[in-house]
Short mmCIF file of C-alpha atoms and ligand atoms in Angstrom, two decimals:
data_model
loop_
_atom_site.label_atom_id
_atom_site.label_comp_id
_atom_site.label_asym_id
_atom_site.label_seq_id
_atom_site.Cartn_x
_atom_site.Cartn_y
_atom_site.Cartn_z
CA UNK F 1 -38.67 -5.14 52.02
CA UNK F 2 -39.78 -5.10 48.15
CA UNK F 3 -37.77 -6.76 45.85
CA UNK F 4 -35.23 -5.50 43.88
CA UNK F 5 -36.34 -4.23 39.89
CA UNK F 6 -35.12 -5.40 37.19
CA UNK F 7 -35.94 -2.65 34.55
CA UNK F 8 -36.48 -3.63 30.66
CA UNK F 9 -36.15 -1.13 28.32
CA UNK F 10 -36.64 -2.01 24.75
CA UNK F 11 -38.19 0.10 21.30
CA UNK F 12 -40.59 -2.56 20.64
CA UNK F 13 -43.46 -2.43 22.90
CA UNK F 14 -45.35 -5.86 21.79
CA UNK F 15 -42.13 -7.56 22.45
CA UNK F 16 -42.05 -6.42 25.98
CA UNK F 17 -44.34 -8.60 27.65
CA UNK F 18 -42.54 -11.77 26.04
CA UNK F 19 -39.31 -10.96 27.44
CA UNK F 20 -40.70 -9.92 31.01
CA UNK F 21 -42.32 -12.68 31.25
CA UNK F 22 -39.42 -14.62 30.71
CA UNK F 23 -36.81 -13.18 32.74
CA UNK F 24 -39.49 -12.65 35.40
CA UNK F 25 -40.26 -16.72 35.55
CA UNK F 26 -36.11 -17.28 35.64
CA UNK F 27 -35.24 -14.47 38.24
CA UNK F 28 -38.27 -15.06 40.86
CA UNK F 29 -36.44 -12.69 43.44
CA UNK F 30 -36.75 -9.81 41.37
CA UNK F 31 -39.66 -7.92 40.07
CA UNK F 32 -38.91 -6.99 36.29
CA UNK F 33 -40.66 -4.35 35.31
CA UNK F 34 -41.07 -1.87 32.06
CA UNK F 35 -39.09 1.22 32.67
CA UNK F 36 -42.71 3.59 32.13
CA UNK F 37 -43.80 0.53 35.08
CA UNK F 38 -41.27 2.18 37.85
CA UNK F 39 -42.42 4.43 40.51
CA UNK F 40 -39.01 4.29 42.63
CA UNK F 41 -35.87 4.53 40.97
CA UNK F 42 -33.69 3.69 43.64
CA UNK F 43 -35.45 0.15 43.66
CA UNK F 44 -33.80 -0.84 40.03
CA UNK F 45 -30.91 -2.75 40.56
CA UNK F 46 -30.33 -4.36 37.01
CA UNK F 47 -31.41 -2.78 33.37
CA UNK F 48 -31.93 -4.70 30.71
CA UNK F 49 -32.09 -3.18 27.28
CA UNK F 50 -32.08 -2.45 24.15
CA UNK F 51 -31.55 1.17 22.48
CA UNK F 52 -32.09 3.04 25.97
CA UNK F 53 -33.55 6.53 25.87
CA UNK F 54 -30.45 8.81 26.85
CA UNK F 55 -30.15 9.36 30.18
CA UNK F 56 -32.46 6.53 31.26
CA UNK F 57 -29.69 4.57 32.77
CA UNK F 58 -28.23 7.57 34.46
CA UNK F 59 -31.83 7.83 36.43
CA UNK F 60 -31.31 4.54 38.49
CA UNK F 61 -28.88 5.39 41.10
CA UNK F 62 -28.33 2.17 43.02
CA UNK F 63 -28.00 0.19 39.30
CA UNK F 64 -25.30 -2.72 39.74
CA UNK F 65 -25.06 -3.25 35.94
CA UNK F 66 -26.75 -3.25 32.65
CA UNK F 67 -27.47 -6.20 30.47
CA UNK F 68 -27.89 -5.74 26.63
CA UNK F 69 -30.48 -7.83 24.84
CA UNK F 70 -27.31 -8.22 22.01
CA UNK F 71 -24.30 -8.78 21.72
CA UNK F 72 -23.34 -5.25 20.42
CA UNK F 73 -23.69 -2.76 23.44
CA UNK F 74 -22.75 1.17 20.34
CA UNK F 75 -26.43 1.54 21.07
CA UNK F 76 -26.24 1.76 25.38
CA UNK F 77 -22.69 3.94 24.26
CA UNK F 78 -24.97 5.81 22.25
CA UNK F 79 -26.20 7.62 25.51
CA UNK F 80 -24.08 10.31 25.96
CA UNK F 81 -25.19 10.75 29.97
CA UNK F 82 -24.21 6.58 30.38
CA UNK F 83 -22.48 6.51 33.97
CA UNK F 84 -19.29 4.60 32.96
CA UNK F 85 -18.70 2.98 36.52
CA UNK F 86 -21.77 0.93 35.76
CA UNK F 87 -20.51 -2.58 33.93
CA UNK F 88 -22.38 -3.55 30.98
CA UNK F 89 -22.86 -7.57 30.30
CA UNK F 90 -24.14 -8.33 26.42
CA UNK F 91 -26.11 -11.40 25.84
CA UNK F 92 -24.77 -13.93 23.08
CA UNK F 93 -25.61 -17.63 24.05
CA UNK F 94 -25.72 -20.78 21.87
CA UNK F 95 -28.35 -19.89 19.56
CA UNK F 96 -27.40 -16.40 18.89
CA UNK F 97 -23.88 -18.09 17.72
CA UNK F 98 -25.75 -20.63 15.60
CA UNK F 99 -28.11 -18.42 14.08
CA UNK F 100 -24.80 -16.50 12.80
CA UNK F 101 -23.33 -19.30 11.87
CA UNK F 102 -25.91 -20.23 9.59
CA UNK F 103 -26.56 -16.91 7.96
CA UNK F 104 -22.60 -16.25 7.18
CA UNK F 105 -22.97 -19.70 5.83
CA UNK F 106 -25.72 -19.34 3.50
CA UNK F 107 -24.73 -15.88 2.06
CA UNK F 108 -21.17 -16.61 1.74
CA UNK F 109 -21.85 -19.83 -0.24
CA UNK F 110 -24.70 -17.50 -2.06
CA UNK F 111 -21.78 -15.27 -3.19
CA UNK F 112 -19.10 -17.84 -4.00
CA UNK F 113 -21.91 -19.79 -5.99
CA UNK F 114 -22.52 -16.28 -7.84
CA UNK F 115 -26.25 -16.92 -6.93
CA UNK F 116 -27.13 -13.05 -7.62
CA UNK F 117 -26.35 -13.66 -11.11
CA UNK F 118 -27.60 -17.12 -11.31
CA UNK F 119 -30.96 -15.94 -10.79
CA UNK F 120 -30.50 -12.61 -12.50
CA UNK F 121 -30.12 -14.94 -15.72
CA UNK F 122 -33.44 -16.69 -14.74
CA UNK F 123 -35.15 -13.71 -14.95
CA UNK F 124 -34.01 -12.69 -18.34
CA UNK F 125 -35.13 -16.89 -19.09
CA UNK F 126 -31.16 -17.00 -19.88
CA UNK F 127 -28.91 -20.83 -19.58
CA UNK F 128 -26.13 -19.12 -17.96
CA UNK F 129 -23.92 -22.03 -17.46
CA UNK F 130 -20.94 -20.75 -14.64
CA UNK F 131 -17.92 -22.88 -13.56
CA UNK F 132 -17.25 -21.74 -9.85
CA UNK F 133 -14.19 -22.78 -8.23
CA UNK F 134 -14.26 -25.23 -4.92
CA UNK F 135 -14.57 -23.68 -2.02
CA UNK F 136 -11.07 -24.09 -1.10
CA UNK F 137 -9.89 -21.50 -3.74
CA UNK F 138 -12.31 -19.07 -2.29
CA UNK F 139 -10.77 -16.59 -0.35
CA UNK F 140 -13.10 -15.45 2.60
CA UNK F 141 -11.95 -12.75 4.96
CA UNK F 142 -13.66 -12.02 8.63
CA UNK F 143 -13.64 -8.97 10.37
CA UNK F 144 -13.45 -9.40 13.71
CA UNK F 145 -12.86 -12.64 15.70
CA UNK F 146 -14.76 -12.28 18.00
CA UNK F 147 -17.66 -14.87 19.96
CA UNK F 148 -19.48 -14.93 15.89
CA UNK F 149 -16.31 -14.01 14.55
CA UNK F 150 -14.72 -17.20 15.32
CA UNK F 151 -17.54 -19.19 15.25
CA UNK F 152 -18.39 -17.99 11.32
CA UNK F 153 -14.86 -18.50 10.69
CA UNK F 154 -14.66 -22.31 11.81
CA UNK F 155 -18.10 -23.17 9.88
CA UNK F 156 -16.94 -21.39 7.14
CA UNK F 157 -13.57 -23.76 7.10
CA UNK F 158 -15.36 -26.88 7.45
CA UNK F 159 -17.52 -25.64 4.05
CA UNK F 160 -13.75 -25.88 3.03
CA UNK F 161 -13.60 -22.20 2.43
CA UNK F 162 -9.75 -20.84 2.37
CA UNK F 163 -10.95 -18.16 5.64
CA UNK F 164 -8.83 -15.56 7.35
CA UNK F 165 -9.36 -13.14 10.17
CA UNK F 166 -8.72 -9.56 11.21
CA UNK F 167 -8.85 -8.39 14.62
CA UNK F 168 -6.94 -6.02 16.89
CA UNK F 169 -4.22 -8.60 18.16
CA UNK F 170 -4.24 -11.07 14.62
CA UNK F 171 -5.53 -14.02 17.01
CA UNK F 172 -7.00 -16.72 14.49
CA UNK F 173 -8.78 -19.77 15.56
CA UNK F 174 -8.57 -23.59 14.34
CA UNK F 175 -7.14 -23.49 11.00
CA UNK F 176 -7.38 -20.27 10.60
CA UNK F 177 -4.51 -17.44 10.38
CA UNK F 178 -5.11 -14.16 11.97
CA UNK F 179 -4.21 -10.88 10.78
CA UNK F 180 -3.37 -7.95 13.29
CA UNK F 181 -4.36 -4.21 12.93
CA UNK F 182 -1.56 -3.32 10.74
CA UNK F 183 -2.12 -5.98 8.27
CA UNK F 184 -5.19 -4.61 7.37
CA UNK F 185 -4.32 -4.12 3.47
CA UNK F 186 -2.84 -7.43 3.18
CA UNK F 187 -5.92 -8.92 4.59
CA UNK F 188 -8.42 -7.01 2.48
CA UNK F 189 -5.61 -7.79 -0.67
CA UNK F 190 -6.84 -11.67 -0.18
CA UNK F 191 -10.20 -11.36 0.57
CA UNK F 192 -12.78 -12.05 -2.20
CA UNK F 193 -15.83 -12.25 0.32
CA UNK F 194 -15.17 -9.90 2.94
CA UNK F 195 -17.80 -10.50 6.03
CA UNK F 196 -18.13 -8.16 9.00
CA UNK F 197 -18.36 -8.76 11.97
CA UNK F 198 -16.85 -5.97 14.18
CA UNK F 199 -18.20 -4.32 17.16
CA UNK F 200 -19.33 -0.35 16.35
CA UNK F 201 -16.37 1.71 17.85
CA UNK F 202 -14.91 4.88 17.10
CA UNK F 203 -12.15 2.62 15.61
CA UNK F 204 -14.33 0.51 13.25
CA UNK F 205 -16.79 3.41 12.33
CA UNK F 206 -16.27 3.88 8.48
CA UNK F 207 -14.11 1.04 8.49
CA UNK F 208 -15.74 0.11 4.89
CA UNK F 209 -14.96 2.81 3.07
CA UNK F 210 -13.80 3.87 -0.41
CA UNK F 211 -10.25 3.18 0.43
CA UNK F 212 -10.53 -0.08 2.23
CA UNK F 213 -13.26 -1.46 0.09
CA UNK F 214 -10.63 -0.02 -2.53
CA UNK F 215 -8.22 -2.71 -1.47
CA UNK F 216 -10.22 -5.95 -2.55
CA UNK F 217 -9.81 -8.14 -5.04
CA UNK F 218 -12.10 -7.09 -8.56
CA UNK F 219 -15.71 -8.25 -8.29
CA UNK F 220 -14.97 -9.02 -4.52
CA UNK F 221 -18.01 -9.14 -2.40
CA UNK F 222 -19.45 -8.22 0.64
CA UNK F 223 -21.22 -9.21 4.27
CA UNK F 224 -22.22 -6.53 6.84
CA UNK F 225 -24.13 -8.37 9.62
CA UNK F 226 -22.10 -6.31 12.18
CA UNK F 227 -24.02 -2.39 12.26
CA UNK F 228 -24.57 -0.41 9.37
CA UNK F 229 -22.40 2.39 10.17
CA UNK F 230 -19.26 0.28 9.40
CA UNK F 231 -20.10 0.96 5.99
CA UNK F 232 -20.16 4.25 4.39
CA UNK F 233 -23.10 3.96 1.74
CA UNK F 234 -22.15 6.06 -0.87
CA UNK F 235 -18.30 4.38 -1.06
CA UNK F 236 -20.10 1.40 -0.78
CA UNK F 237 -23.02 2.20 -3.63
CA UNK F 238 -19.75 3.68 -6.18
CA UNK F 239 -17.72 0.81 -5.75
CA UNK F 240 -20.85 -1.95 -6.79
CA UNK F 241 -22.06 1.26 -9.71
CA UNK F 242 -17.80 0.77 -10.99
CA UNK F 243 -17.90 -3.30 -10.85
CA UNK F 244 -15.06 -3.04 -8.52
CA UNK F 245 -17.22 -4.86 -5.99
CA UNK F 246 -19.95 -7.85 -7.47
CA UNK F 247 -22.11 -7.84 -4.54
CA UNK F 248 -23.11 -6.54 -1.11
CA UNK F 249 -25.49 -8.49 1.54
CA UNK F 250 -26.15 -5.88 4.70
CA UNK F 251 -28.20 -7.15 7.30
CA UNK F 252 -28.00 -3.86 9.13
CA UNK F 253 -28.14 -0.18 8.18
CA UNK F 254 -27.08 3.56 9.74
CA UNK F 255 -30.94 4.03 9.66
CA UNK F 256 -33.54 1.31 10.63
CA UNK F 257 -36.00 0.22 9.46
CA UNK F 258 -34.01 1.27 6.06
CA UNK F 259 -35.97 3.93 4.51
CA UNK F 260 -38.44 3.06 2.06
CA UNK F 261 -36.87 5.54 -0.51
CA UNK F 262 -33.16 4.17 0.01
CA UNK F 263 -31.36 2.79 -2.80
CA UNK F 264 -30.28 -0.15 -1.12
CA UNK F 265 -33.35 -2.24 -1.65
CA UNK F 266 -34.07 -1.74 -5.08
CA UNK F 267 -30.08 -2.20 -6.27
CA UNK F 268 -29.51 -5.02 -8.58
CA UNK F 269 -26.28 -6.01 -6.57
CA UNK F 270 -27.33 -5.35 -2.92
CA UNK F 271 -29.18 -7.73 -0.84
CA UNK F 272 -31.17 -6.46 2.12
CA UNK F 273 -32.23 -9.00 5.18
CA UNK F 274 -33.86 -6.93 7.91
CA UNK F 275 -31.33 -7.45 10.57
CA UNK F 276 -32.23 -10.90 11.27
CA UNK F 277 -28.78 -12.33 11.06
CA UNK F 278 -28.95 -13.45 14.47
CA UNK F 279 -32.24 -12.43 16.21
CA UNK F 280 -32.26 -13.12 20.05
CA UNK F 281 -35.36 -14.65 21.53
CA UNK F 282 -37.17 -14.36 24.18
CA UNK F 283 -37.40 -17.88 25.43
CA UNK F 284 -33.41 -18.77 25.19
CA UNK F 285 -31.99 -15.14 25.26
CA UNK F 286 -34.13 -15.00 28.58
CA UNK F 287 -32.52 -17.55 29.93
CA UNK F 288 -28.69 -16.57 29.47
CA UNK F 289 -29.45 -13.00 30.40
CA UNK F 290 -31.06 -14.59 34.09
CA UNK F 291 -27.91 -17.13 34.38
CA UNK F 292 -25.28 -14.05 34.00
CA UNK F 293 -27.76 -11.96 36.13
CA UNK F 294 -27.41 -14.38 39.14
CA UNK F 295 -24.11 -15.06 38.15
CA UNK F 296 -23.40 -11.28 38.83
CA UNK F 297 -25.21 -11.45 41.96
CA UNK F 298 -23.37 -14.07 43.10
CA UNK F 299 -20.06 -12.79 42.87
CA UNK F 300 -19.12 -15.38 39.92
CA UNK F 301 -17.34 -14.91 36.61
CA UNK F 302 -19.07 -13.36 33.93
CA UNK F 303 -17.30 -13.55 30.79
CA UNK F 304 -19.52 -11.26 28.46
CA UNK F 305 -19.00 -8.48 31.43
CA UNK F 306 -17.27 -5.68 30.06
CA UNK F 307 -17.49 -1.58 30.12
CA UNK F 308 -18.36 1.17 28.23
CA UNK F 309 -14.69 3.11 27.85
CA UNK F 310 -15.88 5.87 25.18
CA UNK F 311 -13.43 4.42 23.07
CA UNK F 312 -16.81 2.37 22.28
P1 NAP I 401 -16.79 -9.44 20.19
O1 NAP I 401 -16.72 -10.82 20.80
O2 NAP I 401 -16.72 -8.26 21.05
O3 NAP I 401 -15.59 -9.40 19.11
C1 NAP I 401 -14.85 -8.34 18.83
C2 NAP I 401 -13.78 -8.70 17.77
O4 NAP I 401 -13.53 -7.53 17.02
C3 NAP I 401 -12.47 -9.15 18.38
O5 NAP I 401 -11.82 -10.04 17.52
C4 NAP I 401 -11.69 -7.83 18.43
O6 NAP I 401 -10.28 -7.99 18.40
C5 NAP I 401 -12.15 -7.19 17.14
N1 NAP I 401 -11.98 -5.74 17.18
C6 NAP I 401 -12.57 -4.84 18.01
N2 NAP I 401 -12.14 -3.60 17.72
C7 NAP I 401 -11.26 -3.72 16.69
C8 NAP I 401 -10.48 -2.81 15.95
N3 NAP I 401 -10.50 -1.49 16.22
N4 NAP I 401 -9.68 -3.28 14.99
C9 NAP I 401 -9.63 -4.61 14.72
N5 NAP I 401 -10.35 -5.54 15.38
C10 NAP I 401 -11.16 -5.10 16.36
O7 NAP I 401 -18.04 -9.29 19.29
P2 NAP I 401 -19.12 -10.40 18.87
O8 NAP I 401 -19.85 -10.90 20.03
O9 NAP I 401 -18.45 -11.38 17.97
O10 NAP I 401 -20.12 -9.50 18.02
C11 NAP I 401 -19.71 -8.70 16.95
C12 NAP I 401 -20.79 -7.75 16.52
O11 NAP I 401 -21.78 -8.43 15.76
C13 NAP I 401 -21.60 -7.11 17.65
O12 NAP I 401 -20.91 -6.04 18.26
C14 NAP I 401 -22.84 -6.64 16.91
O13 NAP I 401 -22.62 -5.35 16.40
C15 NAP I 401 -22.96 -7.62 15.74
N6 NAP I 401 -24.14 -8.49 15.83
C16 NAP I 401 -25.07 -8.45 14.83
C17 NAP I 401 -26.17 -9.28 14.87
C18 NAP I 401 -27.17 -9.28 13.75
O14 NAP I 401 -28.24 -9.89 13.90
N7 NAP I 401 -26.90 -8.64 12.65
C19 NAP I 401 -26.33 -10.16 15.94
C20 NAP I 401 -25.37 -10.18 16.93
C21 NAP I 401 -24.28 -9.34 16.87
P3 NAP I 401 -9.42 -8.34 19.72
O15 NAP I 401 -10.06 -9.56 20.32
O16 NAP I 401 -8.06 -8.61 19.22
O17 NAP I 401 -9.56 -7.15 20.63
C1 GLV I 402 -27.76 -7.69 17.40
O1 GLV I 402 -27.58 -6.92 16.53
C2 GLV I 402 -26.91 -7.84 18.55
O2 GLV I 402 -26.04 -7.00 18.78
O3 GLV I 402 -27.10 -8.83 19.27
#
């Protein structure tokens, strides 16, 4: 009897063999194998990927569940032909909470420092001496509360930061109130750095758009390290072009790579990191993604397990 396949499925070819490699050494009962690799789909019991080709999934007919190398699964609900009896885990882990800690930290202490226009001053060879405020009169609101929700939030509060959250039942965490759905004004009233960090859903598609981004403070700023079509660019572009908004940091974009021609990387209050907010790895994202695999196998709990309901 040949083993069962585990079939990887990612856009970037040269980081293929990394990530087989990896799984393969943790999961030794399995043979993991590039998708373009499998002769017999009925052999592929697990897929593990990232951006699947529509329809891919629907090809493997004995499939117990799919594993996202992320912990946003929009782009396997992307495929319109996704057979929604087939569970989806996503991969988060230690590091990829960490790594999100640390960039929410640094560009939400870059904003409240009003680094942007520190160094914009440089550049003109201009002493522009600012007084910022402490931290804890610095309003900071979070989009979702979620597994980097949360975990930005509580760094963020031990910075001292004055941090709120927004989610779909107002749960906060240590120290830090929650707002429900239908406080979403109220929320966006207080917040002066406004970080995302939704899942993609049909519900939070647009969600940062003229009206809500309308509803911050003057000269509030904002984070997108969730996915760029949260944001729509244009509201987004007119409200930094009025002054209404100071700033903008996106990690992530509707289109990536981001164009070469788009305005975003050459605007004087946008800052563009190539979504790298929190970049899973081969070596530790590897590991999680073989411990909820055999997990699965074995019948246990797995708490990232969850389903695609098309309301995603
Ligand atoms: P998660 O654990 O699924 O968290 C979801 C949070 O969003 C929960 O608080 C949930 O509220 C809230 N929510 C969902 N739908 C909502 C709605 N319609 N209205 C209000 N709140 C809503 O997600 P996560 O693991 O923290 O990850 C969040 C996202 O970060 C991922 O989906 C991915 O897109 C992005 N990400 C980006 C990077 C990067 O490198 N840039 C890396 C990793 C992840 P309830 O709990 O009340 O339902
Ligand atoms: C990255 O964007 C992820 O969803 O993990």
């Amino acid at each position: 009897m040949p083993d069962p396949v585990i079939a990887l499925s990612m856009p970037r070819p040269d980081r293929m063999i990394a990530w087989r490699d990896e799984l393969q050494r943790h999961l030794p009962g399995f043979r993991v194998a590039g998708t373009d690799d499998i002769t017999d789909p009925e052999t592929v019991r697990y897929a593990v990927v990232w951006k699947p080709p529509t329809g891919l999934i629907a090809g493997y007919p004995n499939l117990r569940a799919v594993v996202s190398i992320g912990a946003g699964i929009d782009h396997v609900a992307a495929d319109s032909r996704y057979p929604t009896h087939v569970p989806v885990i996503k991969t988060i882990g230690p590091n990829m909470t960490q790594r999100m800690r640390e960039y929410i930290a640094l560009h939400v202490l870059r904003h409240h420092r009003e680094q942007p226009a520190v160094a914009a001053a440089q550049a003109r060879r201009e002493w522009d001496q600012r007084v910022i405020p402490p931290a804890t009169r610095r309003r900071v609101g979070i989009l979702g509360m979620g597994h980097l929700g949360r975990a930005a939030a509580q760094t963020l509060r031990a910075l001292g930061f004055d941090v709120a959250g927004w989610s779909r039942s107002g749960a906060g965490a240590d120290g830090v109130p929650g707002y429900a759905q239908d406080r979403l004004d109220e929320f966006l009233g207080r917040s002066e750095i406004l970080v995302c960090l939704l899942p993609l859903t049909d519900d939070t598609r647009g969600i940062l758009n003229a009206a809500t981004l309308g509803k911050l403070p003057k000269e509030a700023s904002i984070i997108n390290a969730a996915r760029g079509d949260h944001v729509i660019e244009d509201d987004l572009l007119a409200g930094l072009e009025s002054g209404h908004l100071s700033h903008a940091t996106l990690d992530v974009f509707a289109t990536e790579p981001l164009p070469r021609d788009h305005p975003f990387w050459t605007h004087p209050k946008v800052t563009v990191t190539p979504h790298v907010a929190s970049l899973i790895d081969p070596a530790s994202g590897g590991r999680v993604i073989a411990d909820n695999i055999k997990a699965f196998e074995a019948g246990q709990h797995v708490p990232d397990l969850t389903r695609i309901d098309r309301g995603y």
